[in-house]
PDB file of C-alpha atoms in Angstrom:
ATOM      1  CA  MET A   1     -59.107 -13.202 -11.935  1.00 43.00           C
ATOM      2  CA  SER A   2     -59.702 -13.111  -8.182  1.00 42.00           C
ATOM      3  CA  GLY A   3     -57.214 -11.384  -5.865  1.00 44.00           C
ATOM      4  CA  GLY A   4     -55.724 -12.359  -2.530  1.00 44.00           C
ATOM      5  CA  THR A   5     -54.991 -15.988  -3.409  1.00 42.00           C
ATOM      6  CA  GLY A   6     -51.629 -15.913  -1.636  1.00 43.00           C
ATOM      7  CA  GLN A   7     -48.536 -17.896  -2.371  1.00 44.00           C
ATOM      8  CA  HIS A   8     -48.658 -21.382  -3.862  1.00 46.00           C
ATOM      9  CA  GLY A   9     -52.440 -21.121  -4.242  1.00 46.00           C
ATOM     10  CA  ARG A  10     -53.087 -21.880  -0.586  1.00 49.00           C
ATOM     11  CA  GLY A  11     -55.557 -19.058  -0.090  1.00 48.00           C
ATOM     12  CA  VAL A  12     -53.330 -17.094   2.282  1.00 51.00           C
ATOM     13  CA  PRO A  13     -53.994 -13.346   1.868  1.00 46.00           C
ATOM     14  CA  THR A  14     -51.125 -11.417   0.347  1.00 59.00           C
ATOM     15  CA  GLY A  15     -49.861  -8.152   1.759  1.00 63.00           C
ATOM     16  CA  PRO A  16     -46.762  -6.399   3.073  1.00 78.00           C
ATOM     17  CA  GLN A  17     -44.388  -8.789   4.845  1.00 90.00           C
ATOM     18  CA  PRO A  18     -42.668  -8.059   8.120  1.00 96.00           C
ATOM     19  CA  ARG A  19     -39.077  -6.995   7.489  1.00 97.00           C
ATOM     20  CA  VAL A  20     -35.822  -8.079   9.126  1.00 98.00           C
ATOM     21  CA  LEU A  21     -33.137  -5.500   8.331  1.00 98.00           C
ATOM     22  CA  LEU A  22     -29.359  -5.796   8.604  1.00 98.00           C
ATOM     23  CA  VAL A  23     -27.252  -2.649   8.379  1.00 98.00           C
ATOM     24  CA  TRP A  24     -23.491  -3.185   8.354  1.00 98.00           C
ATOM     25  CA  ASP A  25     -21.166  -0.326   9.335  1.00 97.00           C
ATOM     26  CA  ALA A  26     -18.191  -1.259   7.133  1.00 96.00           C
ATOM     27  CA  PRO A  27     -15.766   1.457   8.364  1.00 94.00           C
ATOM     28  CA  ASN A  28     -16.369   0.587  12.009  1.00 95.00           C
ATOM     29  CA  MET A  29     -16.312  -3.183  11.503  1.00 96.00           C
ATOM     30  CA  ASP A  30     -13.101  -2.967   9.450  1.00 94.00           C
ATOM     31  CA  MET A  31     -11.453  -0.817  12.116  1.00 93.00           C
ATOM     32  CA  SER A  32     -12.547  -3.170  14.910  1.00 93.00           C
ATOM     33  CA  LEU A  33     -11.297  -6.252  13.079  1.00 94.00           C
ATOM     34  CA  GLY A  34      -7.984  -4.588  12.286  1.00 90.00           C
ATOM     35  CA  SER A  35      -7.548  -3.605  15.933  1.00 87.00           C
ATOM     36  CA  LEU A  36      -8.391  -7.137  17.032  1.00 87.00           C
ATOM     37  CA  LEU A  37      -5.814  -8.658  14.691  1.00 86.00           C
ATOM     38  CA  GLY A  38      -3.237  -5.915  15.019  1.00 79.00           C
ATOM     39  CA  ALA A  39      -2.911  -5.867  11.242  1.00 81.00           C
ATOM     40  CA  ARG A  40      -4.917  -5.822   8.037  1.00 85.00           C
ATOM     41  CA  PRO A  41      -6.933  -9.053   7.871  1.00 87.00           C
ATOM     42  CA  THR A  42      -5.873 -11.786   5.485  1.00 86.00           C
ATOM     43  CA  SER A  43      -8.493 -13.734   3.523  1.00 86.00           C
ATOM     44  CA  ALA A  44      -8.790 -16.242   6.385  1.00 87.00           C
ATOM     45  CA  TYR A  45      -9.905 -13.470   8.730  1.00 92.00           C
ATOM     46  CA  ARG A  46     -12.244 -11.535   6.446  1.00 94.00           C
ATOM     47  CA  PRO A  47     -15.933 -12.101   7.194  1.00 96.00           C
ATOM     48  CA  ARG A  48     -17.848 -14.209   4.682  1.00 96.00           C
ATOM     49  CA  PHE A  49     -20.971 -12.276   3.801  1.00 97.00           C
ATOM     50  CA  ASP A  50     -22.680 -15.327   2.318  1.00 97.00           C
ATOM     51  CA  ALA A  51     -22.617 -16.851   5.819  1.00 98.00           C
ATOM     52  CA  VAL A  52     -23.987 -13.610   7.286  1.00 98.00           C
ATOM     53  CA  GLY A  53     -26.733 -13.661   4.646  1.00 98.00           C
ATOM     54  CA  ARG A  54     -27.741 -17.240   5.464  1.00 98.00           C
ATOM     55  CA  TRP A  55     -27.857 -16.373   9.158  1.00 98.00           C
ATOM     56  CA  LEU A  56     -30.103 -13.382   8.406  1.00 98.00           C
ATOM     57  CA  LEU A  57     -32.438 -15.499   6.284  1.00 98.00           C
ATOM     58  CA  ASP A  58     -32.707 -18.012   9.108  1.00 98.00           C
ATOM     59  CA  LEU A  59     -33.476 -15.186  11.533  1.00 97.00           C
ATOM     60  CA  ALA A  60     -36.192 -13.842   9.221  1.00 97.00           C
ATOM     61  CA  GLY A  61     -37.777 -17.217   8.524  1.00 96.00           C
ATOM     62  CA  PRO A  62     -40.194 -17.819   5.654  1.00 95.00           C
ATOM     63  CA  GLU A  63     -42.753 -15.265   6.810  1.00 93.00           C
ATOM     64  CA  ALA A  64     -40.516 -12.163   6.798  1.00 96.00           C
ATOM     65  CA  GLU A  65     -38.490 -10.343   4.164  1.00 97.00           C
ATOM     66  CA  ALA A  66     -34.745 -10.199   4.839  1.00 98.00           C
ATOM     67  CA  GLU A  67     -32.906  -7.072   3.704  1.00 98.00           C
ATOM     68  CA  ALA A  68     -29.122  -6.826   4.006  1.00 98.00           C
ATOM     69  CA  CYS A  69     -27.282  -3.528   3.508  1.00 98.00           C
ATOM     70  CA  VAL A  70     -23.620  -2.586   3.778  1.00 98.00           C
ATOM     71  CA  PHE A  71     -22.706   1.080   4.276  1.00 98.00           C
ATOM     72  CA  THR A  72     -19.201   2.115   3.303  1.00 96.00           C
ATOM     73  CA  ASN A  73     -16.967   5.081   2.537  1.00 94.00           C
ATOM     74  CA  VAL A  74     -14.871   5.246  -0.617  1.00 94.00           C
ATOM     75  CA  ALA A  75     -11.613   7.108  -0.140  1.00 90.00           C
ATOM     76  CA  PRO A  76     -10.056   9.016  -3.039  1.00 90.00           C
ATOM     77  CA  GLY A  77      -7.965   6.718  -5.216  1.00 91.00           C
ATOM     78  CA  SER A  78      -9.435   3.511  -3.763  1.00 91.00           C
ATOM     79  CA  ILE A  79     -12.196   2.821  -6.292  1.00 93.00           C
ATOM     80  CA  ASP A  80     -10.323   0.027  -8.080  1.00 93.00           C
ATOM     81  CA  ILE A  81      -9.652  -1.666  -4.732  1.00 91.00           C
ATOM     82  CA  VAL A  82     -13.197  -1.278  -3.416  1.00 94.00           C
ATOM     83  CA  ARG A  83     -15.038  -2.196  -6.624  1.00 96.00           C
ATOM     84  CA  PRO A  84     -14.465  -6.007  -6.520  1.00 95.00           C
ATOM     85  CA  TRP A  85     -15.596  -6.137  -2.891  1.00 95.00           C
ATOM     86  CA  VAL A  86     -18.735  -4.110  -3.625  1.00 97.00           C
ATOM     87  CA  GLU A  87     -19.571  -6.283  -6.638  1.00 97.00           C
ATOM     88  CA  ALA A  88     -19.076  -9.437  -4.578  1.00 96.00           C
ATOM     89  CA  LEU A  89     -21.479  -8.113  -1.928  1.00 97.00           C
ATOM     90  CA  ARG A  90     -24.098  -7.293  -4.542  1.00 97.00           C
ATOM     91  CA  ASN A  91     -23.738 -10.753  -6.067  1.00 97.00           C
ATOM     92  CA  VAL A  92     -24.442 -12.314  -2.668  1.00 97.00           C
ATOM     93  CA  GLY A  93     -27.641 -10.265  -2.367  1.00 97.00           C
ATOM     94  CA  PHE A  94     -26.530  -7.307  -0.264  1.00 98.00           C
ATOM     95  CA  ALA A  95     -27.370  -3.741  -1.170  1.00 98.00           C
ATOM     96  CA  VAL A  96     -24.444  -1.341  -0.811  1.00 98.00           C
ATOM     97  CA  PHE A  97     -24.623   2.330   0.126  1.00 97.00           C
ATOM     98  CA  ALA A  98     -21.308   3.915  -0.888  1.00 96.00           C
ATOM     99  CA  LYS A  99     -20.321   7.450   0.055  1.00 93.00           C
ATOM    100  CA  PRO A 100     -17.176   9.382  -0.904  1.00 93.00           C
ATOM    101  CA  LYS A 101     -14.767   9.894   1.965  1.00 88.00           C
ATOM    102  CA  THR A 102     -14.211  13.605   1.479  1.00 86.00           C
ATOM    103  CA  SER A 103     -13.252  14.431   5.086  1.00 84.00           C
ATOM    104  CA  GLU A 104     -12.779  12.816   8.485  1.00 79.00           C
ATOM    105  CA  ASP A 105     -16.412  13.647   9.282  1.00 77.00           C
ATOM    106  CA  SER A 106     -17.948  12.029   6.184  1.00 78.00           C
ATOM    107  CA  ASP A 107     -18.898   8.763   7.850  1.00 89.00           C
ATOM    108  CA  VAL A 108     -22.019   6.690   7.154  1.00 95.00           C
ATOM    109  CA  ASP A 109     -23.660   6.657  10.607  1.00 95.00           C
ATOM    110  CA  ASP A 110     -26.378   9.160   9.700  1.00 95.00           C
ATOM    111  CA  ASP A 111     -27.098   7.301   6.461  1.00 97.00           C
ATOM    112  CA  MET A 112     -27.536   4.052   8.349  1.00 97.00           C
ATOM    113  CA  LEU A 113     -29.864   5.688  10.867  1.00 98.00           C
ATOM    114  CA  ALA A 114     -31.851   7.329   8.073  1.00 97.00           C
ATOM    115  CA  HIS A 115     -32.407   3.970   6.381  1.00 98.00           C
ATOM    116  CA  ILE A 116     -33.448   2.334   9.648  1.00 98.00           C
ATOM    117  CA  GLY A 117     -35.818   5.253  10.276  1.00 97.00           C
ATOM    118  CA  MET A 118     -37.349   4.925   6.824  1.00 97.00           C
ATOM    119  CA  ARG A 119     -38.008   1.213   7.271  1.00 97.00           C
ATOM    120  CA  SER A 120     -39.399   1.801  10.751  1.00 97.00           C
ATOM    121  CA  ALA A 121     -41.792   4.463   9.439  1.00 96.00           C
ATOM    122  CA  GLU A 122     -43.175   1.941   6.956  1.00 94.00           C
ATOM    123  CA  GLY A 123     -44.596   0.069   9.934  1.00 92.00           C
ATOM    124  CA  MET A 124     -43.456  -3.467   9.118  1.00 94.00           C
ATOM    125  CA  LEU A 125     -39.995  -3.506  10.705  1.00 97.00           C
ATOM    126  CA  ARG A 126     -39.884  -6.545  12.957  1.00 97.00           C
ATOM    127  CA  HIS A 127     -36.161  -6.846  13.712  1.00 98.00           C
ATOM    128  CA  VAL A 128     -33.094  -4.674  13.142  1.00 98.00           C
ATOM    129  CA  VAL A 129     -29.578  -6.091  13.156  1.00 98.00           C
ATOM    130  CA  VAL A 130     -26.777  -3.512  13.382  1.00 98.00           C
ATOM    131  CA  ALA A 131     -23.184  -4.558  12.749  1.00 98.00           C
ATOM    132  CA  SER A 132     -21.195  -1.859  14.544  1.00 97.00           C
ATOM    133  CA  GLY A 133     -19.416  -1.132  17.781  1.00 95.00           C
ATOM    134  CA  ASP A 134     -20.226   2.586  17.657  1.00 95.00           C
ATOM    135  CA  GLY A 135     -22.321   3.123  20.762  1.00 94.00           C
ATOM    136  CA  ARG A 136     -22.194   6.898  20.484  1.00 93.00           C
ATOM    137  CA  ALA A 137     -24.070   6.782  17.187  1.00 95.00           C
ATOM    138  CA  PHE A 138     -26.378   3.819  17.708  1.00 97.00           C
ATOM    139  CA  ARG A 139     -27.161   3.067  21.342  1.00 96.00           C
ATOM    140  CA  GLU A 140     -29.923   5.631  21.923  1.00 96.00           C
ATOM    141  CA  PRO A 141     -31.679   5.208  18.521  1.00 97.00           C
ATOM    142  CA  LEU A 142     -31.645   1.417  18.861  1.00 97.00           C
ATOM    143  CA  GLU A 143     -33.024   1.489  22.390  1.00 96.00           C
ATOM    144  CA  LYS A 144     -35.820   3.758  21.145  1.00 96.00           C
ATOM    145  CA  LEU A 145     -36.683   1.148  18.508  1.00 97.00           C
ATOM    146  CA  ILE A 146     -37.060  -1.433  21.237  1.00 96.00           C
ATOM    147  CA  ASP A 147     -39.428   0.915  23.058  1.00 95.00           C
ATOM    148  CA  VAL A 148     -41.775   0.866  20.044  1.00 94.00           C
ATOM    149  CA  GLY A 149     -41.710  -2.918  19.738  1.00 95.00           C
ATOM    150  CA  THR A 150     -38.912  -3.622  17.248  1.00 97.00           C
ATOM    151  CA  ASP A 151     -36.416  -6.332  18.168  1.00 97.00           C
ATOM    152  CA  VAL A 152     -32.779  -5.209  17.962  1.00 98.00           C
ATOM    153  CA  THR A 153     -29.588  -7.251  17.770  1.00 98.00           C
ATOM    154  CA  VAL A 154     -26.077  -5.818  17.638  1.00 98.00           C
ATOM    155  CA  ILE A 155     -23.464  -8.015  15.987  1.00 98.00           C
ATOM    156  CA  GLY A 156     -19.753  -7.347  16.164  1.00 96.00           C
ATOM    157  CA  PHE A 157     -16.756  -8.169  18.327  1.00 95.00           C
ATOM    158  CA  ARG A 158     -17.236  -8.375  22.072  1.00 92.00           C
ATOM    159  CA  GLU A 159     -13.959  -6.513  22.609  1.00 89.00           C
ATOM    160  CA  TYR A 160     -15.397  -3.435  20.856  1.00 91.00           C
ATOM    161  CA  ALA A 161     -19.141  -3.624  21.538  1.00 92.00           C
ATOM    162  CA  GLY A 162     -19.274  -2.552  25.156  1.00 92.00           C
ATOM    163  CA  PHE A 163     -22.362  -0.416  24.569  1.00 94.00           C
ATOM    164  CA  ALA A 164     -24.389  -3.454  23.544  1.00 95.00           C
ATOM    165  CA  LEU A 165     -23.002  -5.742  26.227  1.00 93.00           C
ATOM    166  CA  ALA A 166     -23.755  -3.135  28.901  1.00 93.00           C
ATOM    167  CA  SER A 167     -27.278  -2.431  27.688  1.00 93.00           C
ATOM    168  CA  GLU A 168     -30.225  -3.936  29.540  1.00 93.00           C
ATOM    169  CA  THR A 169     -32.339  -4.055  26.371  1.00 95.00           C
ATOM    170  CA  LEU A 170     -30.053  -4.612  23.372  1.00 96.00           C
ATOM    171  CA  SER A 171     -29.156  -8.160  22.352  1.00 96.00           C
ATOM    172  CA  PHE A 172     -25.572  -8.871  21.275  1.00 97.00           C
ATOM    173  CA  LEU A 173     -24.119 -11.625  19.112  1.00 97.00           C
ATOM    174  CA  ASP A 174     -20.410 -11.968  18.501  1.00 96.00           C
ATOM    175  CA  LEU A 175     -19.705 -12.164  14.777  1.00 97.00           C
ATOM    176  CA  GLU A 176     -17.491 -15.195  15.275  1.00 96.00           C
ATOM    177  CA  ASP A 177     -20.441 -17.085  16.760  1.00 96.00           C
ATOM    178  CA  ILE A 178     -22.270 -16.996  13.404  1.00 97.00           C
ATOM    179  CA  ASP A 179     -21.540 -20.273  11.674  1.00 96.00           C
ATOM    180  CA  GLY A 180     -19.071 -20.071   8.805  1.00 96.00           C
ATOM    181  CA  VAL A 181     -18.342 -16.325   8.942  1.00 96.00           C
ATOM    182  CA  PHE A 182     -14.595 -16.858   9.410  1.00 95.00           C
ATOM    183  CA  ARG A 183     -12.554 -19.581   7.757  1.00 92.00           C
ATOM    184  CA  GLU A 184     -10.228 -19.805  10.760  1.00 91.00           C
ATOM    185  CA  PRO A 185     -10.719 -18.914  14.431  1.00 89.00           C
ATOM    186  CA  LEU A 186      -9.732 -15.340  15.172  1.00 90.00           C
ATOM    187  CA  PRO A 187      -6.593 -14.927  17.324  1.00 84.00           C
ATOM    188  CA  ARG A 188      -8.403 -13.325  20.229  1.00 81.00           C
ATOM    189  CA  VAL A 189      -6.168 -14.048  23.213  1.00 72.00           C
ATOM    190  CA  SER A 190      -5.446 -10.823  25.087  1.00 72.00           C
ATOM    191  CA  LEU A 191      -4.393  -9.766  28.549  1.00 77.00           C
ATOM    192  CA  ASP A 192      -8.096  -9.648  29.444  1.00 73.00           C
ATOM    193  CA  THR A 193      -8.769 -13.232  28.330  1.00 73.00           C
ATOM    194  CA  LEU A 194      -5.670 -15.154  29.442  1.00 77.00           C
ATOM    195  CA  PRO A 195      -6.246 -18.848  30.232  1.00 77.00           C
ATOM    196  CA  ASP A 196      -4.940 -20.191  33.546  1.00 83.00           C
ATOM    197  CA  GLU A 197      -2.066 -21.923  31.802  1.00 88.00           C
ATOM    198  CA  GLY A 198      -0.982 -18.710  30.055  1.00 88.00           C
ATOM    199  CA  ALA A 199      -0.779 -17.965  26.337  1.00 77.00           C
ATOM    200  CA  TRP A 200       1.548 -16.586  23.717  1.00 78.00           C
ATOM    201  CA  LEU A 201       0.771 -13.117  22.392  1.00 76.00           C
ATOM    202  CA  PRO A 202       2.269 -12.976  18.895  1.00 71.00           C
ATOM    203  CA  PRO A 203       3.987  -9.851  17.550  1.00 72.00           C
ATOM    204  CA  PHE A 204       1.896  -7.455  15.500  1.00 66.00           C
ATOM    205  CA  ARG A 205       4.629  -7.185  12.874  1.00 70.00           C
ATOM    206  CA  SER A 206       7.897  -8.776  11.863  1.00 74.00           C
ATOM    207  CA  LEU A 207      10.961  -7.832  13.895  1.00 84.00           C
ATOM    208  CA  ARG A 208      12.609  -6.962  10.584  1.00 80.00           C
ATOM    209  CA  SER A 209      10.215  -4.058  10.214  1.00 78.00           C
ATOM    210  CA  LEU A 210      12.524  -2.233  12.641  1.00 85.00           C
ATOM    211  CA  LEU A 211      15.036  -1.984   9.818  1.00 85.00           C
ATOM    212  CA  ASP A 212      12.517  -0.089   7.722  1.00 77.00           C
ATOM    213  CA  ARG A 213      12.067   2.630  10.354  1.00 67.00           C
ATOM    214  CA  ARG A 214      15.630   3.917  10.450  1.00 61.00           C
TER     215      ARG A 214
END
């Protein structure tokens, strides 16, 4: 049997494919979304990872391999809450790196950077997509990737991704601009984005919550 016949018998040589890698910083993205909403997100405001996956596949195209990874911490006592979410991600096609939250310093930034570094060292990393607003952890490493010829896109919320918006080399895409990620438009009116006609800024919590604080 002869080798190198390629896919579909078209005689295209087989070999390692270029890779498009998404790494999703779940703790940072959850914190940013909660800050944006002023509360824990309801189902209407939770990102749909199937839509993120389809966007990544479109970005990769047929000639590149798309790899999607979510990095998360698991706090003590939260396993039963986190498990359905992790299983749903894996069913969509995302890999999940889960790490116990044993202290305030046990975040997943270094694990994300280590995975990006491993894929970069393999020599086929064409494009990295980082979902995070943590410029302290990611700005310099991502700009170094660009220097060696890897495309980089940061996705997140424009209100919390100043490092990417201010960078001369990093590309930024607001998560809400990816088709189908949110079931309803996010309530993003703030003092910084007021329309000329003005806008209502809803309360973060019910007035009745004052009775619970006495």
